[in-house]
């Protein structure tokens, strides 16, 4: 269900439709040379951000996404069958991106009149000339079979050249920047651990996510329908692809209890933790 269609950001958009993932369709005024630039991710203090709160029937509230940069959240959403759809001009610059942000685990988070999520966005440079179905910020809450399990996103600060231990209790996934130099995972039974260098982390991320993004444009053609010529969108035609290990490394970590991370610079890592919304 489409829940928002405007040429502006939204604050406290209350969504009561069951939500497996939020699908965003974002068009910017100024084309960008690459995806990190499109999302403002080359300067984190000025990056596009997303905040999602969950409010339960009993009045309890949980922050699912605490105003975090959008780009790593979108990359996390591509670990399953999803991918980013990136629209380019003839010169290769990016003016539009369609991408998912996962909310439910194994289904759509159950929402109704007494249980909802609140969505707030902060996208820079949104186009202001969109009309009708072509507004610059469109948000869809994608429904499916219901679940009480939701993803809670956490940002972990990493100090330069200092190992950080990260608790992976109930963690579904971990997302790290390309600055991570060394990575250790400790199994739940503590009988073994794995140690990966920078190149190994990227290789595992690529193996776990074969398609992260498709770059291209819509394929439009005239179709004759009952004697009338109708311009028809035949789908998206990609000209290049990006796989896992691009921009950020996203890894499944459900089999592990602790991660130990060393970053080259002060940076962030993100974990996606599974929570039971029925207990909130």
PDB file of C-alpha atoms in Angstrom:
ATOM      1  CA  UNK A   1       0.000   0.000   0.000  1.00  0.00           C
ATOM      2  CA  UNK A   2       1.309   3.452  -0.863  1.00  0.00           C
ATOM      3  CA  UNK A   3       1.351   5.500   2.334  1.00  0.00           C
ATOM      4  CA  UNK A   4       3.072   8.713   1.181  1.00  0.00           C
ATOM      5  CA  UNK A   5       3.408  10.631  -2.115  1.00  0.00           C
ATOM      6  CA  UNK A   6       4.742  14.180  -1.838  1.00  0.00           C
ATOM      7  CA  UNK A   7       7.599  16.465  -2.883  1.00  0.00           C
ATOM      8  CA  UNK A   8       8.772  16.804   0.717  1.00  0.00           C
ATOM      9  CA  UNK A   9       9.966  14.868   3.740  1.00  0.00           C
ATOM     10  CA  UNK A  10       7.581  13.438   6.315  1.00  0.00           C
ATOM     11  CA  UNK A  11       7.574  13.576  10.118  1.00  0.00           C
ATOM     12  CA  UNK A  12       5.594  11.033  12.170  1.00  0.00           C
ATOM     13  CA  UNK A  13       3.825   9.280   9.288  1.00  0.00           C
ATOM     14  CA  UNK A  14       1.737   6.675  11.132  1.00  0.00           C
ATOM     15  CA  UNK A  15       1.482   3.403   9.216  1.00  0.00           C
ATOM     16  CA  UNK A  16      -1.142   0.856  10.278  1.00  0.00           C
ATOM     17  CA  UNK A  17      -0.774  -1.410   7.250  1.00  0.00           C
ATOM     18  CA  UNK A  18       1.124  -4.658   7.965  1.00  0.00           C
ATOM     19  CA  UNK A  19       4.720  -4.003   6.898  1.00  0.00           C
ATOM     20  CA  UNK A  20       7.281  -6.534   5.705  1.00  0.00           C
ATOM     21  CA  UNK A  21       9.426  -3.739   4.315  1.00  0.00           C
ATOM     22  CA  UNK A  22       9.123  -0.065   3.538  1.00  0.00           C
ATOM     23  CA  UNK A  23       9.730   0.626  -0.150  1.00  0.00           C
ATOM     24  CA  UNK A  24      11.102   4.100  -0.925  1.00  0.00           C
ATOM     25  CA  UNK A  25      11.097   5.820  -4.317  1.00  0.00           C
ATOM     26  CA  UNK A  26      13.297   8.935  -4.087  1.00  0.00           C
ATOM     27  CA  UNK A  27      14.041  11.510  -6.805  1.00  0.00           C
ATOM     28  CA  UNK A  28      16.631  14.244  -6.245  1.00  0.00           C
ATOM     29  CA  UNK A  29      16.973  17.674  -7.863  1.00  0.00           C
ATOM     30  CA  UNK A  30      20.726  17.410  -8.489  1.00  0.00           C
ATOM     31  CA  UNK A  31      22.011  14.196 -10.114  1.00  0.00           C
ATOM     32  CA  UNK A  32      24.858  12.472  -8.254  1.00  0.00           C
ATOM     33  CA  UNK A  33      27.884  10.659  -9.712  1.00  0.00           C
ATOM     34  CA  UNK A  34      27.434   7.572  -7.514  1.00  0.00           C
ATOM     35  CA  UNK A  35      25.135   6.042  -4.910  1.00  0.00           C
ATOM     36  CA  UNK A  36      27.028   7.205  -1.783  1.00  0.00           C
ATOM     37  CA  UNK A  37      26.851  10.770  -3.123  1.00  0.00           C
ATOM     38  CA  UNK A  38      23.127  10.378  -3.915  1.00  0.00           C
ATOM     39  CA  UNK A  39      22.406   9.478  -0.271  1.00  0.00           C
ATOM     40  CA  UNK A  40      24.865  12.034   1.155  1.00  0.00           C
ATOM     41  CA  UNK A  41      26.807   9.102   2.570  1.00  0.00           C
ATOM     42  CA  UNK A  42      30.221  10.591   1.797  1.00  0.00           C
ATOM     43  CA  UNK A  43      29.616  13.061   4.637  1.00  0.00           C
ATOM     44  CA  UNK A  44      27.796  11.171   7.385  1.00  0.00           C
ATOM     45  CA  UNK A  45      26.761  14.214   9.459  1.00  0.00           C
ATOM     46  CA  UNK A  46      24.837  15.455   6.390  1.00  0.00           C
ATOM     47  CA  UNK A  47      23.562  12.099   5.111  1.00  0.00           C
ATOM     48  CA  UNK A  48      19.931  11.249   4.372  1.00  0.00           C
ATOM     49  CA  UNK A  49      18.370   9.698   7.486  1.00  0.00           C
ATOM     50  CA  UNK A  50      15.367   7.581   8.449  1.00  0.00           C
ATOM     51  CA  UNK A  51      13.649   7.121  11.821  1.00  0.00           C
ATOM     52  CA  UNK A  52      11.051   4.441  12.597  1.00  0.00           C
ATOM     53  CA  UNK A  53       9.227   3.997  15.920  1.00  0.00           C
ATOM     54  CA  UNK A  54       6.890   1.147  16.872  1.00  0.00           C
ATOM     55  CA  UNK A  55       3.946   1.795  19.221  1.00  0.00           C
ATOM     56  CA  UNK A  56       2.061  -1.211  20.637  1.00  0.00           C
ATOM     57  CA  UNK A  57      -1.525  -1.811  21.711  1.00  0.00           C
ATOM     58  CA  UNK A  58      -0.539  -1.483  25.376  1.00  0.00           C
ATOM     59  CA  UNK A  59       1.068   1.900  24.824  1.00  0.00           C
ATOM     60  CA  UNK A  60       4.629   0.639  24.864  1.00  0.00           C
ATOM     61  CA  UNK A  61       7.082   2.050  22.328  1.00  0.00           C
ATOM     62  CA  UNK A  62      10.297   0.789  20.779  1.00  0.00           C
ATOM     63  CA  UNK A  63      12.672   2.610  18.456  1.00  0.00           C
ATOM     64  CA  UNK A  64      13.264   0.331  15.484  1.00  0.00           C
ATOM     65  CA  UNK A  65      15.462   2.797  13.577  1.00  0.00           C
ATOM     66  CA  UNK A  66      16.900   5.688  15.640  1.00  0.00           C
ATOM     67  CA  UNK A  67      17.463   8.317  12.900  1.00  0.00           C
ATOM     68  CA  UNK A  68      20.204   6.451  11.044  1.00  0.00           C
ATOM     69  CA  UNK A  69      21.833   7.044   7.634  1.00  0.00           C
ATOM     70  CA  UNK A  70      19.590   5.604   4.924  1.00  0.00           C
ATOM     71  CA  UNK A  71      22.187   4.075   2.614  1.00  0.00           C
ATOM     72  CA  UNK A  72      23.469   1.244   4.862  1.00  0.00           C
ATOM     73  CA  UNK A  73      19.848   0.467   5.828  1.00  0.00           C
ATOM     74  CA  UNK A  74      18.988   0.105   2.141  1.00  0.00           C
ATOM     75  CA  UNK A  75      21.990  -2.158   1.551  1.00  0.00           C
ATOM     76  CA  UNK A  76      20.916  -4.340   4.487  1.00  0.00           C
ATOM     77  CA  UNK A  77      17.545  -4.742   2.753  1.00  0.00           C
ATOM     78  CA  UNK A  78      19.180  -6.274  -0.334  1.00  0.00           C
ATOM     79  CA  UNK A  79      20.469  -9.368   1.510  1.00  0.00           C
ATOM     80  CA  UNK A  80      17.357 -11.328   0.479  1.00  0.00           C
ATOM     81  CA  UNK A  81      15.724 -11.176  -2.952  1.00  0.00           C
ATOM     82  CA  UNK A  82      15.527  -7.361  -2.903  1.00  0.00           C
ATOM     83  CA  UNK A  83      17.871  -4.945  -4.685  1.00  0.00           C
ATOM     84  CA  UNK A  84      18.257  -1.212  -5.290  1.00  0.00           C
ATOM     85  CA  UNK A  85      16.852   0.065  -8.607  1.00  0.00           C
ATOM     86  CA  UNK A  86      19.000   3.030  -9.669  1.00  0.00           C
ATOM     87  CA  UNK A  87      17.864   5.445 -12.382  1.00  0.00           C
ATOM     88  CA  UNK A  88      20.564   7.158 -14.459  1.00  0.00           C
ATOM     89  CA  UNK A  89      20.771   9.996 -16.962  1.00  0.00           C
ATOM     90  CA  UNK A  90      22.569   9.478 -20.270  1.00  0.00           C
ATOM     91  CA  UNK A  91      25.823  10.618 -18.660  1.00  0.00           C
ATOM     92  CA  UNK A  92      25.524   7.967 -15.939  1.00  0.00           C
ATOM     93  CA  UNK A  93      24.569  10.369 -13.151  1.00  0.00           C
ATOM     94  CA  UNK A  94      21.927   9.166 -10.668  1.00  0.00           C
ATOM     95  CA  UNK A  95      18.706  11.108 -10.136  1.00  0.00           C
ATOM     96  CA  UNK A  96      16.360   8.480  -8.653  1.00  0.00           C
ATOM     97  CA  UNK A  97      16.579   5.348  -6.507  1.00  0.00           C
ATOM     98  CA  UNK A  98      13.989   2.764  -5.437  1.00  0.00           C
ATOM     99  CA  UNK A  99      15.019   0.691  -2.418  1.00  0.00           C
ATOM    100  CA  UNK A 100      13.678  -1.364   0.513  1.00  0.00           C
ATOM    101  CA  UNK A 101      14.192  -1.020   4.265  1.00  0.00           C
ATOM    102  CA  UNK A 102      13.233  -4.230   6.070  1.00  0.00           C
ATOM    103  CA  UNK A 103      10.843  -4.025   9.061  1.00  0.00           C
ATOM    104  CA  UNK A 104       9.301  -7.490   9.647  1.00  0.00           C
ATOM    105  CA  UNK A 105      11.217 -10.757  10.069  1.00  0.00           C
ATOM    106  CA  UNK A 106       9.850 -13.642   7.996  1.00  0.00           C
ATOM    107  CA  UNK A 107       6.667 -11.692   7.244  1.00  0.00           C
ATOM    108  CA  UNK A 108       4.876  -8.376   7.688  1.00  0.00           C
ATOM    109  CA  UNK A 109       4.953  -6.840  11.170  1.00  0.00           C
ATOM    110  CA  UNK A 110       1.377  -6.934  12.462  1.00  0.00           C
ATOM    111  CA  UNK A 111      -0.058  -3.398  12.601  1.00  0.00           C
ATOM    112  CA  UNK A 112      -3.642  -2.151  13.088  1.00  0.00           C
ATOM    113  CA  UNK A 113      -5.652   0.664  14.698  1.00  0.00           C
ATOM    114  CA  UNK A 114      -3.901   0.176  18.042  1.00  0.00           C
ATOM    115  CA  UNK A 115      -0.457  -0.763  16.801  1.00  0.00           C
ATOM    116  CA  UNK A 116       1.515   1.235  14.266  1.00  0.00           C
ATOM    117  CA  UNK A 117       4.929   2.392  13.115  1.00  0.00           C
ATOM    118  CA  UNK A 118       5.838   6.063  12.845  1.00  0.00           C
ATOM    119  CA  UNK A 119       8.104   6.995   9.915  1.00  0.00           C
ATOM    120  CA  UNK A 120      10.169  10.201   9.700  1.00  0.00           C
ATOM    121  CA  UNK A 121      12.516  11.018   6.799  1.00  0.00           C
ATOM    122  CA  UNK A 122      15.271  13.522   6.147  1.00  0.00           C
ATOM    123  CA  UNK A 123      16.238  13.324   2.457  1.00  0.00           C
ATOM    124  CA  UNK A 124      18.266  16.225   1.124  1.00  0.00           C
ATOM    125  CA  UNK A 125      17.679  17.902  -2.244  1.00  0.00           C
ATOM    126  CA  UNK A 126      14.315  16.276  -2.996  1.00  0.00           C
ATOM    127  CA  UNK A 127      12.961  17.299  -6.397  1.00  0.00           C
ATOM    128  CA  UNK A 128      10.125  19.829  -6.084  1.00  0.00           C
ATOM    129  CA  UNK A 129       8.564  19.584  -9.553  1.00  0.00           C
ATOM    130  CA  UNK A 130       6.977  16.115  -9.371  1.00  0.00           C
ATOM    131  CA  UNK A 131       3.238  15.909 -10.104  1.00  0.00           C
ATOM    132  CA  UNK A 132       0.559  13.199  -9.915  1.00  0.00           C
ATOM    133  CA  UNK A 133       2.166   9.773  -9.617  1.00  0.00           C
ATOM    134  CA  UNK A 134       5.637  11.252 -10.081  1.00  0.00           C
ATOM    135  CA  UNK A 135       6.228  12.940  -6.712  1.00  0.00           C
ATOM    136  CA  UNK A 136       9.812  12.936  -5.456  1.00  0.00           C
ATOM    137  CA  UNK A 137       9.214  10.892  -2.281  1.00  0.00           C
ATOM    138  CA  UNK A 138       6.943   7.878  -2.472  1.00  0.00           C
ATOM    139  CA  UNK A 139       6.735   5.372   0.380  1.00  0.00           C
ATOM    140  CA  UNK A 140       4.995   2.003   0.279  1.00  0.00           C
ATOM    141  CA  UNK A 141       4.302  -0.350   3.205  1.00  0.00           C
ATOM    142  CA  UNK A 142       4.546  -3.818   1.651  1.00  0.00           C
ATOM    143  CA  UNK A 143       2.244  -6.364   3.313  1.00  0.00           C
ATOM    144  CA  UNK A 144       2.322 -10.169   3.404  1.00  0.00           C
ATOM    145  CA  UNK A 145       1.656 -12.943   5.961  1.00  0.00           C
ATOM    146  CA  UNK A 146       1.870 -11.566   9.495  1.00  0.00           C
ATOM    147  CA  UNK A 147       4.569 -11.832  12.153  1.00  0.00           C
ATOM    148  CA  UNK A 148       5.250 -10.286  15.565  1.00  0.00           C
ATOM    149  CA  UNK A 149       8.984 -10.214  14.894  1.00  0.00           C
ATOM    150  CA  UNK A 150      10.612  -6.929  13.872  1.00  0.00           C
ATOM    151  CA  UNK A 151      14.125  -5.696  13.134  1.00  0.00           C
ATOM    152  CA  UNK A 152      15.693  -3.177  15.502  1.00  0.00           C
ATOM    153  CA  UNK A 153      18.631  -1.326  13.933  1.00  0.00           C
ATOM    154  CA  UNK A 154      21.551  -0.228  16.126  1.00  0.00           C
ATOM    155  CA  UNK A 155      24.526   1.991  15.300  1.00  0.00           C
ATOM    156  CA  UNK A 156      27.856   0.943  16.864  1.00  0.00           C
ATOM    157  CA  UNK A 157      30.692   3.483  17.115  1.00  0.00           C
ATOM    158  CA  UNK A 158      34.131   2.207  16.104  1.00  0.00           C
ATOM    159  CA  UNK A 159      37.287   3.946  17.300  1.00  0.00           C
ATOM    160  CA  UNK A 160      40.222   4.152  14.909  1.00  0.00           C
ATOM    161  CA  UNK A 161      42.651   1.210  15.141  1.00  0.00           C
ATOM    162  CA  UNK A 162      40.930  -0.098  18.274  1.00  0.00           C
ATOM    163  CA  UNK A 163      39.176  -3.467  18.451  1.00  0.00           C
ATOM    164  CA  UNK A 164      35.474  -3.243  19.352  1.00  0.00           C
ATOM    165  CA  UNK A 165      33.522  -6.200  20.756  1.00  0.00           C
ATOM    166  CA  UNK A 166      29.885  -6.197  19.548  1.00  0.00           C
ATOM    167  CA  UNK A 167      27.169  -8.311  21.147  1.00  0.00           C
ATOM    168  CA  UNK A 168      25.282 -10.282  18.491  1.00  0.00           C
ATOM    169  CA  UNK A 169      22.471 -11.627  20.693  1.00  0.00           C
ATOM    170  CA  UNK A 170      19.390 -12.113  18.486  1.00  0.00           C
ATOM    171  CA  UNK A 171      21.235 -10.441  15.606  1.00  0.00           C
ATOM    172  CA  UNK A 172      20.088 -11.135  12.076  1.00  0.00           C
ATOM    173  CA  UNK A 173      22.678  -9.165  10.139  1.00  0.00           C
ATOM    174  CA  UNK A 174      25.631  -6.788  10.440  1.00  0.00           C
ATOM    175  CA  UNK A 175      26.615  -3.964   8.081  1.00  0.00           C
ATOM    176  CA  UNK A 176      30.116  -2.454   8.039  1.00  0.00           C
ATOM    177  CA  UNK A 177      31.895   0.215   6.029  1.00  0.00           C
ATOM    178  CA  UNK A 178      34.850  -0.522   3.776  1.00  0.00           C
ATOM    179  CA  UNK A 179      37.238   0.812   6.446  1.00  0.00           C
ATOM    180  CA  UNK A 180      37.101  -2.375   8.551  1.00  0.00           C
ATOM    181  CA  UNK A 181      40.531  -4.016   8.550  1.00  0.00           C
ATOM    182  CA  UNK A 182      40.001  -7.057  10.748  1.00  0.00           C
ATOM    183  CA  UNK A 183      36.916  -8.994  11.751  1.00  0.00           C
ATOM    184  CA  UNK A 184      36.450 -11.867  14.175  1.00  0.00           C
ATOM    185  CA  UNK A 185      33.244 -13.833  14.799  1.00  0.00           C
ATOM    186  CA  UNK A 186      32.782 -16.062  17.846  1.00  0.00           C
ATOM    187  CA  UNK A 187      30.261 -18.915  17.545  1.00  0.00           C
ATOM    188  CA  UNK A 188      27.358 -19.356  19.958  1.00  0.00           C
ATOM    189  CA  UNK A 189      28.877 -22.482  21.491  1.00  0.00           C
ATOM    190  CA  UNK A 190      32.261 -20.674  21.803  1.00  0.00           C
ATOM    191  CA  UNK A 191      33.997 -23.727  20.355  1.00  0.00           C
ATOM    192  CA  UNK A 192      35.314 -21.893  17.332  1.00  0.00           C
ATOM    193  CA  UNK A 193      35.802 -18.458  15.831  1.00  0.00           C
ATOM    194  CA  UNK A 194      36.512 -17.123  12.359  1.00  0.00           C
ATOM    195  CA  UNK A 195      38.934 -14.350  11.473  1.00  0.00           C
ATOM    196  CA  UNK A 196      38.597 -12.406   8.247  1.00  0.00           C
ATOM    197  CA  UNK A 197      40.773  -9.702   6.724  1.00  0.00           C
ATOM    198  CA  UNK A 198      39.378  -6.809   4.687  1.00  0.00           C
ATOM    199  CA  UNK A 199      39.408  -8.760   1.403  1.00  0.00           C
ATOM    200  CA  UNK A 200      37.851 -11.831   2.999  1.00  0.00           C
ATOM    201  CA  UNK A 201      35.011  -9.770   4.488  1.00  0.00           C
ATOM    202  CA  UNK A 202      34.252  -8.356   1.031  1.00  0.00           C
ATOM    203  CA  UNK A 203      34.368 -11.822  -0.549  1.00  0.00           C
ATOM    204  CA  UNK A 204      31.914 -13.247   2.016  1.00  0.00           C
ATOM    205  CA  UNK A 205      29.591 -10.236   1.567  1.00  0.00           C
ATOM    206  CA  UNK A 206      29.652 -10.750  -2.198  1.00  0.00           C
ATOM    207  CA  UNK A 207      28.932 -14.470  -1.820  1.00  0.00           C
ATOM    208  CA  UNK A 208      25.964 -13.816   0.489  1.00  0.00           C
ATOM    209  CA  UNK A 209      24.413 -11.138  -1.738  1.00  0.00           C
ATOM    210  CA  UNK A 210      24.787 -11.653  -5.478  1.00  0.00           C
ATOM    211  CA  UNK A 211      22.710  -8.624  -6.537  1.00  0.00           C
ATOM    212  CA  UNK A 212      22.855  -5.394  -4.560  1.00  0.00           C
ATOM    213  CA  UNK A 213      21.853  -2.840  -7.215  1.00  0.00           C
ATOM    214  CA  UNK A 214      20.812  -2.522 -10.852  1.00  0.00           C
ATOM    215  CA  UNK A 215      21.602   0.708 -12.731  1.00  0.00           C
ATOM    216  CA  UNK A 216      19.611   1.741 -15.775  1.00  0.00           C
ATOM    217  CA  UNK A 217      16.249   3.174 -16.807  1.00  0.00           C
ATOM    218  CA  UNK A 218      12.641   2.246 -17.512  1.00  0.00           C
ATOM    219  CA  UNK A 219      11.932   0.668 -20.891  1.00  0.00           C
ATOM    220  CA  UNK A 220       9.057   2.612 -22.482  1.00  0.00           C
ATOM    221  CA  UNK A 221       7.402   1.603 -25.762  1.00  0.00           C
ATOM    222  CA  UNK A 222       4.136   2.260 -27.589  1.00  0.00           C
ATOM    223  CA  UNK A 223       1.682  -0.641 -27.479  1.00  0.00           C
ATOM    224  CA  UNK A 224      -1.464  -0.905 -29.603  1.00  0.00           C
ATOM    225  CA  UNK A 225      -4.454  -1.721 -27.373  1.00  0.00           C
ATOM    226  CA  UNK A 226      -7.868  -1.950 -29.077  1.00  0.00           C
ATOM    227  CA  UNK A 227      -6.678   0.338 -31.860  1.00  0.00           C
ATOM    228  CA  UNK A 228      -5.227   2.965 -29.504  1.00  0.00           C
ATOM    229  CA  UNK A 229      -1.520   3.704 -29.166  1.00  0.00           C
ATOM    230  CA  UNK A 230      -0.647   3.583 -25.466  1.00  0.00           C
ATOM    231  CA  UNK A 231       2.810   4.449 -24.053  1.00  0.00           C
ATOM    232  CA  UNK A 232       3.620   1.474 -21.804  1.00  0.00           C
ATOM    233  CA  UNK A 233       6.251   0.869 -19.151  1.00  0.00           C
ATOM    234  CA  UNK A 234       7.657  -2.551 -20.044  1.00  0.00           C
ATOM    235  CA  UNK A 235       9.970  -2.745 -17.039  1.00  0.00           C
ATOM    236  CA  UNK A 236      13.454  -1.745 -15.972  1.00  0.00           C
ATOM    237  CA  UNK A 237      16.395  -2.230 -18.318  1.00  0.00           C
ATOM    238  CA  UNK A 238      19.714  -2.483 -16.475  1.00  0.00           C
ATOM    239  CA  UNK A 239      23.032  -1.477 -18.023  1.00  0.00           C
ATOM    240  CA  UNK A 240      25.265  -2.384 -15.059  1.00  0.00           C
ATOM    241  CA  UNK A 241      25.067  -4.182 -11.728  1.00  0.00           C
ATOM    242  CA  UNK A 242      26.602  -4.076  -8.262  1.00  0.00           C
ATOM    243  CA  UNK A 243      26.924  -7.127  -6.016  1.00  0.00           C
ATOM    244  CA  UNK A 244      27.370  -7.563  -2.285  1.00  0.00           C
ATOM    245  CA  UNK A 245      30.629  -6.121  -0.989  1.00  0.00           C
ATOM    246  CA  UNK A 246      29.943  -2.833  -2.806  1.00  0.00           C
ATOM    247  CA  UNK A 247      29.853   0.378  -0.738  1.00  0.00           C
ATOM    248  CA  UNK A 248      29.248  -1.518   2.547  1.00  0.00           C
ATOM    249  CA  UNK A 249      29.839  -5.120   3.602  1.00  0.00           C
ATOM    250  CA  UNK A 250      26.592  -6.755   4.793  1.00  0.00           C
ATOM    251  CA  UNK A 251      26.941 -10.140   6.517  1.00  0.00           C
ATOM    252  CA  UNK A 252      24.540 -12.642   8.043  1.00  0.00           C
ATOM    253  CA  UNK A 253      25.587 -13.263  11.670  1.00  0.00           C
ATOM    254  CA  UNK A 254      22.739 -15.320  13.167  1.00  0.00           C
ATOM    255  CA  UNK A 255      25.103 -18.228  13.987  1.00  0.00           C
ATOM    256  CA  UNK A 256      27.426 -16.083  16.112  1.00  0.00           C
ATOM    257  CA  UNK A 257      27.330 -14.469  19.556  1.00  0.00           C
ATOM    258  CA  UNK A 258      30.111 -11.844  19.376  1.00  0.00           C
ATOM    259  CA  UNK A 259      31.910  -9.842  16.700  1.00  0.00           C
ATOM    260  CA  UNK A 260      35.269  -8.173  17.240  1.00  0.00           C
ATOM    261  CA  UNK A 261      35.906  -5.382  14.739  1.00  0.00           C
ATOM    262  CA  UNK A 262      38.912  -3.182  14.022  1.00  0.00           C
ATOM    263  CA  UNK A 263      38.422  -0.116  11.799  1.00  0.00           C
ATOM    264  CA  UNK A 264      41.078   1.994  10.115  1.00  0.00           C
ATOM    265  CA  UNK A 265      39.291   5.232  11.077  1.00  0.00           C
ATOM    266  CA  UNK A 266      36.579   6.339  13.486  1.00  0.00           C
ATOM    267  CA  UNK A 267      33.483   4.854  11.894  1.00  0.00           C
ATOM    268  CA  UNK A 268      30.186   3.055  12.452  1.00  0.00           C
ATOM    269  CA  UNK A 269      28.898  -0.469  12.153  1.00  0.00           C
ATOM    270  CA  UNK A 270      25.209  -1.402  12.154  1.00  0.00           C
ATOM    271  CA  UNK A 271      23.487  -4.477  13.586  1.00  0.00           C
ATOM    272  CA  UNK A 272      19.953  -5.675  12.860  1.00  0.00           C
ATOM    273  CA  UNK A 273      18.548  -7.286  15.993  1.00  0.00           C
ATOM    274  CA  UNK A 274      15.330  -9.326  16.063  1.00  0.00           C
ATOM    275  CA  UNK A 275      12.741  -8.229  18.668  1.00  0.00           C
ATOM    276  CA  UNK A 276       9.310  -9.625  19.524  1.00  0.00           C
ATOM    277  CA  UNK A 277       6.837  -6.749  19.146  1.00  0.00           C
ATOM    278  CA  UNK A 278       4.112  -8.656  21.040  1.00  0.00           C
ATOM    279  CA  UNK A 279       6.072  -8.138  24.272  1.00  0.00           C
ATOM    280  CA  UNK A 280       6.337  -4.358  23.914  1.00  0.00           C
TER     281      UNK A 280
END
